C-alpha atoms as a PDB file:
ATOM      1  CA  MET A   1      63.047  91.646 111.086  1.00  0.00           C
ATOM      2  CA  GLU A   2      64.511  93.778 108.270  1.00  0.00           C
ATOM      3  CA  PHE A   3      66.900  90.942 107.252  1.00  0.00           C
ATOM      4  CA  LYS A   4      64.826  87.899 107.876  1.00  0.00           C
ATOM      5  CA  ASP A   5      64.568  85.594 104.852  1.00  0.00           C
ATOM      6  CA  LYS A   6      66.394  88.163 102.708  1.00  0.00           C
ATOM      7  CA  VAL A   7      69.221  86.825 100.502  1.00  0.00           C
ATOM      8  CA  TYR A   8      72.636  88.585 100.709  1.00  0.00           C
ATOM      9  CA  ILE A   9      75.910  87.939  98.906  1.00  0.00           C
ATOM     10  CA  VAL A  10      79.020  88.910 100.792  1.00  0.00           C
ATOM     11  CA  THR A  11      82.153  88.686  98.701  1.00  0.00           C
ATOM     12  CA  GLY A  12      85.413  87.921 100.411  1.00  0.00           C
ATOM     13  CA  SER A  13      83.583  86.268 103.364  1.00  0.00           C
ATOM     14  CA  SER A  14      85.975  83.449 104.224  1.00  0.00           C
ATOM     15  CA  GLN A  15      87.690  85.687 106.845  1.00  0.00           C
ATOM     16  CA  GLY A  16      87.772  89.036 108.484  1.00  0.00           C
ATOM     17  CA  VAL A  17      85.020  91.614 108.186  1.00  0.00           C
ATOM     18  CA  GLY A  18      83.335  89.692 105.433  1.00  0.00           C
ATOM     19  CA  LYS A  19      82.955  86.615 107.571  1.00  0.00           C
ATOM     20  CA  GLU A  20      81.596  88.642 110.473  1.00  0.00           C
ATOM     21  CA  LEU A  21      79.095  90.355 108.190  1.00  0.00           C
ATOM     22  CA  ALA A  22      77.922  87.012 106.992  1.00  0.00           C
ATOM     23  CA  LYS A  23      77.641  85.749 110.531  1.00  0.00           C
ATOM     24  CA  GLN A  24      75.587  88.728 111.807  1.00  0.00           C
ATOM     25  CA  LEU A  25      73.339  88.621 108.710  1.00  0.00           C
ATOM     26  CA  CYS A  26      72.596  84.913 109.420  1.00  0.00           C
ATOM     27  CA  GLU A  27      71.925  85.691 113.034  1.00  0.00           C
ATOM     28  CA  LYS A  28      69.291  88.110 111.865  1.00  0.00           C
ATOM     29  CA  GLY A  29      67.543  85.439 109.785  1.00  0.00           C
ATOM     30  CA  ALA A  30      69.077  86.244 106.403  1.00  0.00           C
ATOM     31  CA  LYS A  31      70.222  83.643 103.843  1.00  0.00           C
ATOM     32  CA  VAL A  32      73.841  84.345 102.946  1.00  0.00           C
ATOM     33  CA  VAL A  33      76.031  83.440 100.000  1.00  0.00           C
ATOM     34  CA  LEU A  34      79.609  83.010 101.103  1.00  0.00           C
ATOM     35  CA  ASN A  35      82.284  83.814  98.515  1.00  0.00           C
ATOM     36  CA  GLY A  36      86.046  83.582  98.338  1.00  0.00           C
ATOM     37  CA  ARG A  37      88.763  82.308  96.012  1.00  0.00           C
ATOM     38  CA  ASN A  38      90.040  79.624  98.406  1.00  0.00           C
ATOM     39  CA  LYS A  39      87.575  76.737  98.231  1.00  0.00           C
ATOM     40  CA  GLU A  40      88.984  74.890 101.203  1.00  0.00           C
ATOM     41  CA  LYS A  41      88.824  77.946 103.534  1.00  0.00           C
ATOM     42  CA  LEU A  42      85.318  78.725 102.207  1.00  0.00           C
ATOM     43  CA  THR A  43      84.158  75.227 102.914  1.00  0.00           C
ATOM     44  CA  LYS A  44      85.454  75.381 106.416  1.00  0.00           C
ATOM     45  CA  VAL A  45      83.583  78.602 107.089  1.00  0.00           C
ATOM     46  CA  LYS A  46      80.291  77.114 105.703  1.00  0.00           C
ATOM     47  CA  SER A  47      80.828  74.106 108.079  1.00  0.00           C
ATOM     48  CA  GLU A  48      81.132  76.496 111.062  1.00  0.00           C
ATOM     49  CA  PHE A  49      77.861  78.232 109.990  1.00  0.00           C
ATOM     50  CA  ASP A  50      76.095  74.930 109.495  1.00  0.00           C
ATOM     51  CA  LEU A  51      76.723  74.035 113.107  1.00  0.00           C
ATOM     52  CA  SER A  52      74.482  76.990 114.050  1.00  0.00           C
ATOM     53  CA  ASN A  53      71.798  76.007 111.505  1.00  0.00           C
ATOM     54  CA  HIS A  54      72.485  79.099 109.437  1.00  0.00           C
ATOM     55  CA  SER A  55      71.134  79.059 105.814  1.00  0.00           C
ATOM     56  CA  THR A  56      74.215  79.528 103.576  1.00  0.00           C
ATOM     57  CA  LEU A  57      75.550  78.715 100.123  1.00  0.00           C
ATOM     58  CA  ALA A  58      79.361  78.722  99.498  1.00  0.00           C
ATOM     59  CA  VAL A  59      80.436  79.767  95.994  1.00  0.00           C
ATOM     60  CA  SER A  60      84.145  79.695  95.333  1.00  0.00           C
ATOM     61  CA  ALA A  61      84.688  82.356  92.638  1.00  0.00           C
ATOM     62  CA  ASP A  62      87.288  84.933  91.592  1.00  0.00           C
ATOM     63  CA  ILE A  63      85.298  88.164  91.433  1.00  0.00           C
ATOM     64  CA  SER A  64      87.806  89.747  89.095  1.00  0.00           C
ATOM     65  CA  SER A  65      86.533  87.271  86.421  1.00  0.00           C
ATOM     66  CA  ALA A  66      83.432  88.201  84.547  1.00  0.00           C
ATOM     67  CA  ASP A  67      82.512  84.489  84.036  1.00  0.00           C
ATOM     68  CA  ASP A  68      82.972  83.753  87.761  1.00  0.00           C
ATOM     69  CA  CYS A  69      80.807  86.706  88.687  1.00  0.00           C
ATOM     70  CA  LYS A  70      77.987  85.488  86.423  1.00  0.00           C
ATOM     71  CA  ARG A  71      78.242  82.043  87.958  1.00  0.00           C
ATOM     72  CA  LEU A  72      78.163  83.516  91.550  1.00  0.00           C
ATOM     73  CA  ILE A  73      74.915  85.312  90.724  1.00  0.00           C
ATOM     74  CA  ASN A  74      73.352  82.384  88.848  1.00  0.00           C
ATOM     75  CA  GLU A  75      74.070  79.923  91.626  1.00  0.00           C
ATOM     76  CA  THR A  76      72.575  82.382  94.112  1.00  0.00           C
ATOM     77  CA  ILE A  77      69.347  82.669  92.150  1.00  0.00           C
ATOM     78  CA  ASP A  78      69.215  78.903  91.497  1.00  0.00           C
ATOM     79  CA  ALA A  79      69.544  78.187  95.198  1.00  0.00           C
ATOM     80  CA  PHE A  80      67.361  80.954  96.767  1.00  0.00           C
ATOM     81  CA  GLY A  81      65.294  82.412  93.841  1.00  0.00           C
ATOM     82  CA  GLN A  82      66.066  85.981  94.737  1.00  0.00           C
ATOM     83  CA  LEU A  83      68.718  88.552  95.743  1.00  0.00           C
ATOM     84  CA  ASP A  84      68.202  91.332  98.183  1.00  0.00           C
ATOM     85  CA  GLY A  85      71.673  92.630  98.863  1.00  0.00           C
ATOM     86  CA  LEU A  86      75.240  92.576  97.582  1.00  0.00           C
ATOM     87  CA  ILE A  87      78.198  93.577  99.881  1.00  0.00           C
ATOM     88  CA  ASN A  88      81.300  94.070  97.868  1.00  0.00           C
ATOM     89  CA  ASN A  89      84.022  93.310 100.415  1.00  0.00           C
ATOM     90  CA  GLY A  90      86.470  90.990  98.521  1.00  0.00           C
ATOM     91  CA  SER A  91      89.939  92.489  97.870  1.00  0.00           C
ATOM     92  CA  ILE A  92      93.664  91.858  97.757  1.00  0.00           C
ATOM     93  CA  THR A  93      95.864  93.967  99.920  1.00  0.00           C
ATOM     94  CA  MET A  94      99.523  94.851  99.185  1.00  0.00           C
ATOM     95  CA  ASN A  95     102.803  96.138 100.615  1.00  0.00           C
ATOM     96  CA  GLU A  96     105.247  97.068  97.792  1.00  0.00           C
ATOM     97  CA  GLN A  97     106.871  99.951  96.058  1.00  0.00           C
ATOM     98  CA  ILE A  98     105.508 100.715  92.582  1.00  0.00           C
ATOM     99  CA  GLU A  99     108.894 100.382  90.811  1.00  0.00           C
ATOM    100  CA  LYS A 100     109.313  96.870  92.074  1.00  0.00           C
ATOM    101  CA  MET A 101     105.943  95.735  90.619  1.00  0.00           C
ATOM    102  CA  ASP A 102     105.231  94.407  87.118  1.00  0.00           C
ATOM    103  CA  GLY A 103     102.059  95.234  85.220  1.00  0.00           C
ATOM    104  CA  SER A 104     100.402  91.890  85.676  1.00  0.00           C
ATOM    105  CA  LEU A 105     100.556  92.031  89.429  1.00  0.00           C
ATOM    106  CA  PHE A 106      99.422  95.628  89.533  1.00  0.00           C
ATOM    107  CA  GLN A 107      96.488  94.643  87.312  1.00  0.00           C
ATOM    108  CA  LYS A 108      95.596  91.735  89.546  1.00  0.00           C
ATOM    109  CA  ILE A 109      95.482  93.812  92.680  1.00  0.00           C
ATOM    110  CA  PHE A 110      93.584  96.672  91.032  1.00  0.00           C
ATOM    111  CA  ALA A 111      91.092  94.269  89.477  1.00  0.00           C
ATOM    112  CA  SER A 112      90.402  92.580  92.834  1.00  0.00           C
ATOM    113  CA  ASN A 113      89.578  95.926  94.475  1.00  0.00           C
ATOM    114  CA  SER A 114      87.822  97.601  91.606  1.00  0.00           C
ATOM    115  CA  MET A 115      86.573  95.385  88.852  1.00  0.00           C
ATOM    116  CA  GLY A 116      85.586  92.704  91.344  1.00  0.00           C
ATOM    117  CA  ALA A 117      82.954  95.058  92.715  1.00  0.00           C
ATOM    118  CA  VAL A 118      82.015  96.365  89.322  1.00  0.00           C
ATOM    119  CA  LEU A 119      81.495  92.961  87.649  1.00  0.00           C
ATOM    120  CA  THR A 120      79.613  91.470  90.488  1.00  0.00           C
ATOM    121  CA  THR A 121      77.319  94.469  90.765  1.00  0.00           C
ATOM    122  CA  LEU A 122      76.490  94.481  87.018  1.00  0.00           C
ATOM    123  CA  GLU A 123      75.494  90.871  87.169  1.00  0.00           C
ATOM    124  CA  ALA A 124      73.436  91.419  90.397  1.00  0.00           C
ATOM    125  CA  LEU A 125      71.620  94.590  89.271  1.00  0.00           C
ATOM    126  CA  PRO A 126      68.666  92.970  87.377  1.00  0.00           C
ATOM    127  CA  PHE A 127      67.729  91.002  90.513  1.00  0.00           C
ATOM    128  CA  LEU A 128      68.313  93.804  92.909  1.00  0.00           C
ATOM    129  CA  LYS A 129      65.975  95.996  90.876  1.00  0.00           C
ATOM    130  CA  LYS A 130      63.239  93.494  91.332  1.00  0.00           C
ATOM    131  CA  SER A 131      63.777  93.382  95.189  1.00  0.00           C
ATOM    132  CA  LYS A 132      64.726  97.060  95.490  1.00  0.00           C
ATOM    133  CA  GLY A 133      67.722  95.866  97.419  1.00  0.00           C
ATOM    134  CA  SER A 134      71.159  97.221  98.413  1.00  0.00           C
ATOM    135  CA  VAL A 135      74.627  97.332  97.004  1.00  0.00           C
ATOM    136  CA  ILE A 136      77.392  98.215  99.459  1.00  0.00           C
ATOM    137  CA  PHE A 137      80.917  99.041  98.470  1.00  0.00           C
ATOM    138  CA  LEU A 138      83.561  98.687 101.197  1.00  0.00           C
ATOM    139  CA  SER A 139      86.314 101.123 100.469  1.00  0.00           C
ATOM    140  CA  SER A 140      88.962 102.390 102.928  1.00  0.00           C
ATOM    141  CA  LEU A 141      91.023 105.459 103.935  1.00  0.00           C
ATOM    142  CA  ALA A 142      93.306 104.519 101.009  1.00  0.00           C
ATOM    143  CA  GLY A 143      90.295 105.328  98.842  1.00  0.00           C
ATOM    144  CA  VAL A 144      90.461 108.910  99.974  1.00  0.00           C
ATOM    145  CA  HIS A 145      94.229 109.466  99.699  1.00  0.00           C
ATOM    146  CA  GLY A 146      96.768 107.302  97.876  1.00  0.00           C
ATOM    147  CA  LEU A 147      99.147 105.518 100.188  1.00  0.00           C
ATOM    148  CA  PRO A 148     102.747 104.478  99.508  1.00  0.00           C
ATOM    149  CA  SER A 149     103.494 100.831  98.958  1.00  0.00           C
ATOM    150  CA  ALA A 150      99.711 100.526  98.244  1.00  0.00           C
ATOM    151  CA  SER A 151      99.393 102.150  94.809  1.00  0.00           C
ATOM    152  CA  ALA A 152      97.212  99.444  93.123  1.00  0.00           C
ATOM    153  CA  TYR A 153      95.177  98.995  96.223  1.00  0.00           C
ATOM    154  CA  SER A 154      94.514 102.729  96.683  1.00  0.00           C
ATOM    155  CA  MET A 155      93.664 103.117  92.983  1.00  0.00           C
ATOM    156  CA  GLY A 156      91.153 100.312  93.171  1.00  0.00           C
ATOM    157  CA  LYS A 157      89.463 101.690  96.363  1.00  0.00           C
ATOM    158  CA  MET A 158      89.350 105.215  94.905  1.00  0.00           C
ATOM    159  CA  SER A 159      87.602 103.944  91.760  1.00  0.00           C
ATOM    160  CA  LEU A 160      84.772 102.558  93.925  1.00  0.00           C
ATOM    161  CA  THR A 161      83.777 106.169  94.833  1.00  0.00           C
ATOM    162  CA  ALA A 162      83.325 107.114  91.179  1.00  0.00           C
ATOM    163  CA  PHE A 163      81.308 103.972  90.396  1.00  0.00           C
ATOM    164  CA  TRP A 164      79.071 104.417  93.422  1.00  0.00           C
ATOM    165  CA  GLN A 165      78.477 108.109  92.487  1.00  0.00           C
ATOM    166  CA  SER A 166      77.556 107.154  88.872  1.00  0.00           C
ATOM    167  CA  LEU A 167      75.173 104.371  89.974  1.00  0.00           C
ATOM    168  CA  ARG A 168      73.363 106.646  92.393  1.00  0.00           C
ATOM    169  CA  ILE A 169      72.698 109.193  89.721  1.00  0.00           C
ATOM    170  CA  GLU A 170      71.978 106.923  86.792  1.00  0.00           C
ATOM    171  CA  LEU A 171      69.748 104.372  88.688  1.00  0.00           C
ATOM    172  CA  VAL A 172      68.066 106.830  91.056  1.00  0.00           C
ATOM    173  CA  ASN A 173      64.589 105.696  89.943  1.00  0.00           C
ATOM    174  CA  THR A 174      65.159 102.000  90.287  1.00  0.00           C
ATOM    175  CA  GLY A 175      64.653 101.778  94.109  1.00  0.00           C
ATOM    176  CA  VAL A 176      68.082 100.163  94.540  1.00  0.00           C
ATOM    177  CA  HIS A 177      70.074 101.445  97.546  1.00  0.00           C
ATOM    178  CA  PHE A 178      73.738 102.174  96.762  1.00  0.00           C
ATOM    179  CA  GLY A 179      76.066 102.773  99.746  1.00  0.00           C
ATOM    180  CA  ILE A 180      79.851 103.185 100.262  1.00  0.00           C
ATOM    181  CA  CYS A 181      81.640 102.720 103.520  1.00  0.00           C
ATOM    182  CA  TYR A 182      85.193 103.849 104.112  1.00  0.00           C
ATOM    183  CA  LEU A 183      86.699 101.459 106.588  1.00  0.00           C
ATOM    184  CA  SER A 184      89.283 102.797 109.029  1.00  0.00           C
ATOM    185  CA  PHE A 185      91.785 100.710 111.009  1.00  0.00           C
ATOM    186  CA  THR A 186      90.055  97.445 111.543  1.00  0.00           C
ATOM    187  CA  GLU A 187      91.162  94.467 113.624  1.00  0.00           C
ATOM    188  CA  ASN A 188      92.657  91.854 111.295  1.00  0.00           C
ATOM    189  CA  GLU A 189      92.818  88.082 111.745  1.00  0.00           C
ATOM    190  CA  LYS A 190      96.329  86.679 112.218  1.00  0.00           C
ATOM    191  CA  SER A 191      95.826  84.682 108.995  1.00  0.00           C
ATOM    192  CA  LYS A 192      95.363  87.788 106.872  1.00  0.00           C
ATOM    193  CA  ARG A 193      98.114  88.217 104.174  1.00  0.00           C
ATOM    194  CA  MET A 194      99.156  90.934 101.753  1.00  0.00           C
ATOM    195  CA  VAL A 195     101.041  90.699  98.460  1.00  0.00           C
ATOM    196  CA  THR A 196     104.634  91.676  97.676  1.00  0.00           C
ATOM    197  CA  ALA A 197     106.259  92.336  94.315  1.00  0.00           C
ATOM    198  CA  ASN A 198     107.205  88.746  93.664  1.00  0.00           C
ATOM    199  CA  GLY A 199     103.698  87.480  94.566  1.00  0.00           C
ATOM    200  CA  ASP A 200     104.661  86.276  98.050  1.00  0.00           C
ATOM    201  CA  LEU A 201     102.033  86.563 100.812  1.00  0.00           C
ATOM    202  CA  ILE A 202     103.252  88.139 104.039  1.00  0.00           C
ATOM    203  CA  PRO A 203     101.427  88.744 107.293  1.00  0.00           C
ATOM    204  CA  VAL A 204      99.697  92.146 107.714  1.00  0.00           C
ATOM    205  CA  PRO A 205     101.442  94.116 110.444  1.00  0.00           C
ATOM    206  CA  GLU A 206      99.595  94.336 113.721  1.00  0.00           C
ATOM    207  CA  ARG A 207      98.129  97.765 114.417  1.00  0.00           C
ATOM    208  CA  PRO A 208      98.150  99.531 117.783  1.00  0.00           C
ATOM    209  CA  LYS A 209      95.034  98.445 119.664  1.00  0.00           C
ATOM    210  CA  PHE A 210      93.885 102.030 120.467  1.00  0.00           C
ATOM    211  CA  MET A 211      93.600 102.661 116.698  1.00  0.00           C
ATOM    212  CA  VAL A 212      91.527  99.606 115.615  1.00  0.00           C
ATOM    213  CA  GLN A 213      87.830  98.818 115.624  1.00  0.00           C
ATOM    214  CA  SER A 214      86.653  95.234 116.192  1.00  0.00           C
ATOM    215  CA  ARG A 215      85.335  93.255 113.340  1.00  0.00           C
ATOM    216  CA  GLU A 216      82.062  92.843 115.276  1.00  0.00           C
ATOM    217  CA  LYS A 217      81.563  96.546 115.587  1.00  0.00           C
ATOM    218  CA  VAL A 218      82.385  97.302 111.998  1.00  0.00           C
ATOM    219  CA  ALA A 219      79.990  94.663 110.708  1.00  0.00           C
ATOM    220  CA  LYS A 220      77.246  96.006 113.033  1.00  0.00           C
ATOM    221  CA  GLU A 221      77.676  99.474 111.720  1.00  0.00           C
ATOM    222  CA  ILE A 222      77.561  98.346 108.051  1.00  0.00           C
ATOM    223  CA  LEU A 223      74.339  96.411 108.703  1.00  0.00           C
ATOM    224  CA  SER A 224      72.909  99.536 110.292  1.00  0.00           C
ATOM    225  CA  MET A 225      73.892 101.493 107.205  1.00  0.00           C
ATOM    226  CA  ILE A 226      71.967  98.961 105.060  1.00  0.00           C
ATOM    227  CA  LYS A 227      68.901  98.990 107.420  1.00  0.00           C
ATOM    228  CA  ARG A 228      68.707 102.837 107.243  1.00  0.00           C
ATOM    229  CA  ARG A 229      69.655 102.863 103.561  1.00  0.00           C
ATOM    230  CA  LYS A 230      72.453 105.413 104.181  1.00  0.00           C
ATOM    231  CA  SER A 231      74.514 106.309 101.169  1.00  0.00           C
ATOM    232  CA  LYS A 232      77.898 106.957 102.767  1.00  0.00           C
ATOM    233  CA  LYS A 233      79.785 106.259 106.023  1.00  0.00           C
ATOM    234  CA  ILE A 234      83.253 106.851 107.335  1.00  0.00           C
ATOM    235  CA  MET A 235      84.112 104.437 110.064  1.00  0.00           C
ATOM    236  CA  SER A 236      85.508 105.506 113.487  1.00  0.00           C
ATOM    237  CA  LEU A 237      86.499 108.847 115.038  1.00  0.00           C
ATOM    238  CA  ILE A 238      90.063 108.228 113.828  1.00  0.00           C
ATOM    239  CA  GLY A 239      88.772 107.637 110.344  1.00  0.00           C
ATOM    240  CA  LYS A 240      86.607 110.730 110.299  1.00  0.00           C
ATOM    241  CA  SER A 241      89.492 112.874 111.684  1.00  0.00           C
ATOM    242  CA  THR A 242      91.891 111.464 109.124  1.00  0.00           C
ATOM    243  CA  VAL A 243      89.533 112.128 106.210  1.00  0.00           C
ATOM    244  CA  PHE A 244      88.958 115.751 107.545  1.00  0.00           C
ATOM    245  CA  VAL A 245      92.697 116.415 107.646  1.00  0.00           C
ATOM    246  CA  MET A 246      93.231 114.777 104.250  1.00  0.00           C
ATOM    247  CA  ARG A 247      90.664 117.047 102.592  1.00  0.00           C
ATOM    248  CA  HIS A 248      91.410 120.322 104.302  1.00  0.00           C
ATOM    249  CA  PHE A 249      95.153 120.172 105.006  1.00  0.00           C
ATOM    250  CA  PRO A 250      96.557 118.153 102.021  1.00  0.00           C
ATOM    251  CA  ALA A 251     100.080 119.595 102.341  1.00  0.00           C
ATOM    252  CA  LEU A 252     100.289 118.464 105.982  1.00  0.00           C
ATOM    253  CA  VAL A 253      99.126 114.972 105.067  1.00  0.00           C
ATOM    254  CA  ASN A 254     101.745 114.751 102.276  1.00  0.00           C
ATOM    255  CA  PHE A 255     104.460 115.855 104.644  1.00  0.00           C
ATOM    256  CA  ILE A 256     103.453 113.218 107.231  1.00  0.00           C
ATOM    257  CA  ILE A 257     103.155 110.427 104.741  1.00  0.00           C
ATOM    258  CA  ARG A 258     106.502 111.311 102.991  1.00  0.00           C
ATOM    259  CA  ASN A 259     108.438 111.381 106.298  1.00  0.00           C
ATOM    260  CA  ALA A 260     106.848 108.144 107.439  1.00  0.00           C
ATOM    261  CA  GLN A 261     107.830 106.550 104.174  1.00  0.00           C
ATOM    262  CA  LYS A 262     111.404 107.787 104.372  1.00  0.00           C
ATOM    263  CA  ARG A 263     111.759 106.067 107.707  1.00  0.00           C
ATOM    264  CA  LYS A 264     110.530 102.805 106.236  1.00  0.00           C
ATOM    265  CA  MET A 265     112.760 102.752 103.167  1.00  0.00           C
ATOM    266  CA  PRO A 266     116.128 101.059 103.421  1.00  0.00           C
ATOM    267  CA  MET A 267     119.330 103.070 103.193  1.00  0.00           C
ATOM    268  CA  ASN A 268     121.321 102.760  99.965  1.00  0.00           C
END
């Protein structure tokens, strides 16, 4: 009953883990605000949820825009009158070498992964303080160690750790729960895309099945984190092992990543 009649915003919920989180929250009786930049895709997801009589609101908004974030929160309060949780999931992924990128594209990817969470959280805080609700930041292993061909993405995900740490200290007496979750290798939908240097969207490569967690399991563990008000979680045994090696054997990690990158780079 912890989620019944509570109001949650899940950014980036038109597909993937975000959509699954929204689905599981609805199944537990929560009212969910769906968010994404693609209005058509978002409308389709809301229609799916309506068939199950779930209570949802779809707000198409670019979370890297301060005005859009303000509108997202205002429409939530206008519709439901309260806010009990914010799950910062929205992001843009990438696959491009830093020297091939221009500043505007780098800024766009970074803003999606970093400022998107910051701006939405700042607008939501006054209402979350009233409800003593939760703010969850979804980071990744790229937020622990920078990855090649993912510089702006890694930078954005790493910044979430600093923001989360600052909030936990500065707002310790507000009753708001701040948590961060480092996603490991998660099952992607076939429709998921990542950005190249010229702005093209290309499919995300399929990962070996033994490495990935299902979206259902990932979402379930995140909701458990909210229920227990845990502050930090690293997903999967592979994720925990990877973080351990990154922190205690950094030279080995650099060696492995550099050699993997050399094999990927084209010969001159």
